[in-house]
Coordinates of C-alpha atoms in Angstrom, one line a residue:
M1 CA 21.3 8.3 -2.5
D2 CA 20.2 9.9 -6.4
L3 CA 17.2 7.3 -7.1
E4 CA 16.9 8.3 -10.0
L5 CA 13.4 8.7 -10.0
E6 CA 13.3 12.2 -11.4
G7 CA 10.9 12.8 -14.6
N8 CA 9.0 9.2 -13.2
A9 CA 4.9 8.6 -13.8
A10 CA 3.8 6.7 -10.3
L11 CA 0.5 6.0 -9.5
C12 CA -0.3 4.9 -5.6
T13 CA -4.3 3.2 -5.4
A14 CA -5.6 4.1 -1.9
A15 CA -3.5 6.6 -1.4
T16 CA -5.1 9.7 0.1
S17 CA -3.7 9.1 3.7
G18 CA -1.4 6.3 5.6
L19 CA 1.2 4.3 4.1
G20 CA 0.0 5.0 0.8
L21 CA 0.0 8.6 0.8
A22 CA 3.4 8.3 2.6
S23 CA 4.5 6.0 -0.4
A24 CA 3.3 8.6 -2.6
E25 CA 5.0 11.5 -0.8
A26 CA 8.0 9.4 -1.2
L27 CA 8.1 9.3 -4.5
A28 CA 6.9 12.8 -5.3
A29 CA 10.1 14.0 -3.0
E30 CA 12.5 12.1 -5.3
G31 CA 10.7 14.0 -8.3
A32 CA 8.6 11.7 -9.1
D33 CA 5.2 12.6 -11.8
V34 CA 2.6 11.3 -8.7
A35 CA -1.3 10.4 -8.7
V36 CA -3.0 9.2 -6.4
C37 CA -7.0 7.8 -5.0
G38 CA -9.6 7.9 -2.6
Q39 CA -12.5 8.3 -1.4
T40 CA -13.2 10.7 1.2
P41 CA -13.3 14.1 -0.3
D42 CA -11.1 15.6 1.7
H43 CA -8.7 13.3 1.9
V44 CA -8.5 13.4 -1.5
D45 CA -7.6 17.3 -1.6
E46 CA -5.3 16.6 1.7
A47 CA -3.6 14.7 -0.6
R48 CA -2.5 16.5 -3.3
Q49 CA -2.1 19.9 -1.0
R50 CA 1.2 17.2 0.5
L51 CA 2.1 16.1 -2.9
E52 CA 2.6 19.8 -4.1
S53 CA 4.6 20.9 -0.9
V54 CA 7.2 18.3 -1.3
G55 CA 8.4 17.6 -5.1
D56 CA 8.2 19.5 -8.1
G57 CA 7.1 16.7 -9.9
D58 CA 3.2 17.3 -11.0
V59 CA 0.5 16.0 -8.9
L60 CA -3.2 14.1 -10.0
A61 CA -4.9 13.5 -6.9
V62 CA -9.0 12.5 -7.9
E63 CA -11.9 10.6 -6.0
A64 CA -12.2 6.8 -6.8
D65 CA -13.1 3.2 -5.2
I66 CA -10.8 0.9 -6.0
T67 CA -13.7 -2.3 -5.3
D68 CA -15.2 -1.1 -9.1
P69 CA -12.7 -1.9 -12.0
D70 CA -14.3 0.5 -14.1
Q71 CA -12.8 3.7 -11.6
I72 CA -10.0 1.5 -12.1
E73 CA -9.4 1.5 -15.8
A74 CA -10.7 5.3 -16.3
L75 CA -8.2 6.0 -13.1
V76 CA -4.9 4.6 -14.6
E77 CA -6.3 6.3 -19.0
E78 CA -6.4 9.8 -16.5
T79 CA -3.4 9.4 -15.2
V80 CA -1.2 7.9 -18.5
D81 CA -3.6 11.6 -20.3
S82 CA -2.4 13.1 -18.0
F83 CA 1.7 12.0 -17.6
G84 CA 2.4 10.6 -20.8
G85 CA 3.2 7.4 -19.6
L86 CA 3.6 5.0 -16.2
D87 CA 6.2 3.7 -15.5
H88 CA 5.7 2.6 -11.3
V89 CA 2.3 1.7 -9.7
V90 CA 1.6 1.5 -5.7
T91 CA -1.2 -0.7 -4.7
S92 CA -2.4 -0.1 -1.2
A93 CA -5.8 -0.8 0.3
G94 CA -7.6 0.2 3.6
G95 CA -7.7 -2.6 6.1
P96 CA -10.7 -5.4 6.3
A97 CA -12.6 -6.0 9.1
P98 CA -10.9 -6.6 11.6
G99 CA -13.0 -10.2 14.0
P100 CA -12.3 -14.2 14.4
F101 CA -13.0 -16.5 11.8
M102 CA -16.6 -17.8 13.6
E103 CA -18.0 -13.7 13.8
T104 CA -17.2 -12.8 9.7
T105 CA -20.0 -12.8 7.4
E106 CA -19.6 -14.7 4.4
R107 CA -20.2 -11.2 2.5
E108 CA -17.4 -10.0 4.7
W109 CA -14.8 -11.9 3.2
Y110 CA -16.5 -11.1 -0.9
S111 CA -15.5 -7.9 0.5
A112 CA -11.9 -8.2 1.5
Y113 CA -11.9 -10.4 -1.5
D114 CA -12.4 -7.7 -4.2
L115 CA -11.1 -4.4 -1.5
L116 CA -7.3 -6.2 -1.0
V117 CA -7.3 -8.7 -3.7
M118 CA -9.0 -7.7 -7.0
S119 CA -7.7 -4.3 -6.5
A120 CA -4.4 -4.7 -7.0
V121 CA -5.7 -7.8 -10.4
W122 CA -7.9 -4.6 -11.7
T123 CA -5.1 -2.2 -11.4
T124 CA -1.9 -4.4 -12.5
R125 CA -3.7 -5.4 -15.9
T126 CA -4.7 -2.5 -16.1
A127 CA -1.4 -1.0 -15.9
Y128 CA 0.8 -3.2 -17.3
P129 CA 0.9 -2.2 -21.4
Y130 CA 2.3 0.5 -19.2
L131 CA 4.4 -0.7 -17.5
R132 CA 5.8 -3.0 -19.6
D133 CA 6.9 -0.1 -22.4
S134 CA 8.1 2.0 -19.8
E135 CA 12.3 1.5 -19.0
A136 CA 11.7 1.5 -15.4
G137 CA 8.9 -0.6 -15.3
T138 CA 8.1 -1.5 -11.4
I139 CA 4.9 -2.9 -9.3
V140 CA 4.9 -2.4 -5.7
N141 CA 2.1 -3.9 -3.3
I142 CA 1.9 -2.8 0.7
T143 CA 0.1 -5.5 2.3
S144 CA 0.7 -6.8 5.9
R145 CA 3.1 -9.2 8.6
S146 CA 0.5 -10.7 8.4
V147 CA 1.0 -12.8 5.3
R148 CA 3.3 -14.5 7.2
E149 CA 2.5 -14.0 10.5
V150 CA -1.7 -14.1 12.1
I151 CA -2.5 -11.6 14.1
D152 CA -5.7 -12.5 16.5
D153 CA -8.9 -11.5 15.4
L154 CA -8.3 -10.2 11.9
V155 CA -8.7 -12.9 9.9
L156 CA -9.5 -11.5 6.7
S157 CA -6.2 -9.7 6.2
N158 CA -4.3 -12.7 7.9
A159 CA -6.2 -15.2 4.9
V160 CA -7.0 -13.2 2.0
R161 CA -3.5 -10.7 2.0
R162 CA -1.7 -13.9 1.2
A163 CA -3.7 -14.2 -2.3
V164 CA -1.8 -10.8 -2.9
I165 CA 2.2 -12.4 -1.9
G166 CA 1.3 -15.7 -5.0
L167 CA 0.0 -12.6 -7.2
M168 CA 3.2 -10.6 -7.1
K169 CA 5.2 -13.9 -7.1
T170 CA 3.5 -14.7 -9.8
Q171 CA 3.5 -11.6 -11.8
A172 CA 7.4 -11.3 -10.9
R173 CA 8.1 -14.2 -13.1
E174 CA 5.7 -13.4 -16.3
F175 CA 6.4 -9.6 -16.2
A176 CA 10.0 -10.0 -16.4
P177 CA 12.5 -9.0 -17.8
E178 CA 10.6 -6.4 -18.8
V179 CA 8.3 -4.6 -15.0
R180 CA 9.3 -5.9 -11.5
V181 CA 7.5 -6.3 -8.9
N182 CA 7.9 -6.7 -5.3
A183 CA 6.0 -6.4 -2.2
V184 CA 6.1 -4.9 1.3
L185 CA 5.2 -6.2 4.2
P186 CA 4.5 -3.1 7.3
G187 CA 4.7 -4.1 10.6
A188 CA 2.4 -1.4 12.9
H189 CA 3.3 2.0 11.3
E190 CA 1.9 5.4 14.0
T191 CA -0.5 5.4 11.0
P192 CA -4.7 7.4 11.2
R193 CA -5.6 4.2 11.4
I194 CA -3.2 3.2 14.7
E195 CA -3.9 6.5 16.1
E196 CA -7.6 6.1 15.8
L197 CA -7.4 2.2 17.2
V198 CA -5.5 3.4 20.2
E199 CA -7.3 6.4 20.6
A200 CA -10.4 4.5 21.3
A201 CA -8.7 2.0 23.6
V202 CA -8.3 5.1 25.7
E203 CA -11.9 6.3 26.3
R204 CA -12.3 2.9 26.8
G205 CA -10.3 2.7 29.9
E206 CA -7.8 0.2 28.6
Y207 CA -4.9 2.7 29.0
D208 CA -4.2 5.5 30.0
S209 CA -3.2 7.9 27.7
Y210 CA -1.4 8.2 24.6
E211 CA 1.9 7.1 24.5
A212 CA 1.1 3.7 27.3
G213 CA -1.5 2.5 24.3
I214 CA 0.7 2.9 21.5
E215 CA 3.4 1.3 23.3
S216 CA 1.1 -1.2 23.5
W217 CA 2.2 -1.8 19.9
S218 CA 6.1 -1.7 19.9
D219 CA 6.1 -5.6 20.3
A220 CA 9.2 -5.5 17.5
P221 CA 13.1 -5.5 19.0
L222 CA 13.5 -1.9 17.7
Q223 CA 11.0 -1.5 21.2
R224 CA 8.6 1.4 18.6
V225 CA 6.0 1.3 16.3
G226 CA 7.6 2.5 12.8
Q227 CA 6.8 6.4 11.5
P228 CA 4.4 5.8 7.9
E229 CA 7.3 7.8 6.5
E230 CA 10.2 4.9 6.8
L231 CA 7.5 2.2 4.9
G232 CA 7.4 4.9 2.1
D233 CA 11.2 5.3 1.4
V234 CA 11.3 1.4 1.7
V235 CA 8.7 1.5 -1.2
A236 CA 10.1 4.3 -3.5
F237 CA 13.8 2.1 -3.0
L238 CA 12.0 -0.8 -4.2
S239 CA 10.6 1.1 -7.2
S240 CA 14.3 2.8 -8.2
A241 CA 17.1 1.8 -10.5
R242 CA 18.6 0.8 -7.0
S243 CA 17.0 -2.5 -6.7
S244 CA 17.8 -3.5 -10.1
Y245 CA 18.3 -6.6 -9.2
V246 CA 15.6 -7.0 -6.5
T247 CA 12.1 -9.0 -8.3
G248 CA 9.7 -11.6 -6.4
T249 CA 10.7 -10.2 -3.1
A250 CA 8.1 -10.1 0.0
L251 CA 10.0 -7.5 2.1
P252 CA 9.1 -7.0 5.9
V253 CA 9.8 -3.5 7.1
D254 CA 9.1 -4.5 11.3
G255 CA 10.6 -3.8 12.8
G256 CA 12.1 -7.2 13.5
A257 CA 9.3 -7.9 15.0
M258 CA 8.9 -11.4 12.6
R259 CA 10.0 -14.5 14.2
S260 CA 9.4 -16.4 10.5

């Protein structure tokens, strides 16, 4: 299926690793010009090389802190200057600190809100005029299945991420028909973050091997964790004209794990 993304311009925030990078790679593979940002110089360089290797479009990879509105504004403007416009935005963010409610500090609540919600607000507010002027403007928010079913010891993700869905639904109505807005709700995918968690659990003696640890995340009917590119392909589809009648949708990509 041709997603008709060749020559489009896309910006993926916090996308130098994990699901954000997988989404950027899927867009690049379809021929889009792709910009990504991250805070770790090595990750930024590696992301640039990976994106250049999968597609023929232009690549912009820069250091930027998505919890700083000035840096987000500069990122959007640099993307538009580099590509001559902006057609697609994918908002991504690292996970907030884990922990139960009574052990979570007030400062952690505010930090999680800036990371998960305000980063999406600042990005989409700055990008909207360019998306509106595009013939194919889209926004896809990468969130978590925790917006529908809480996950133990992740109170910040459970509570704060739900605001992104409210934002998405509101923008889908306010930005239509010029811009479509959707969200994806990933379940467990074998990202560097999960790999680190599993390896740490193996070191603590909770599992005999990495394979046994990763299997413990396989609580879905498909009996495995997802691969990042499987999420990326869904993001690329939602960014494309092939999903032209889809907006305001929060789509689980979790192997069927969600029961709601």
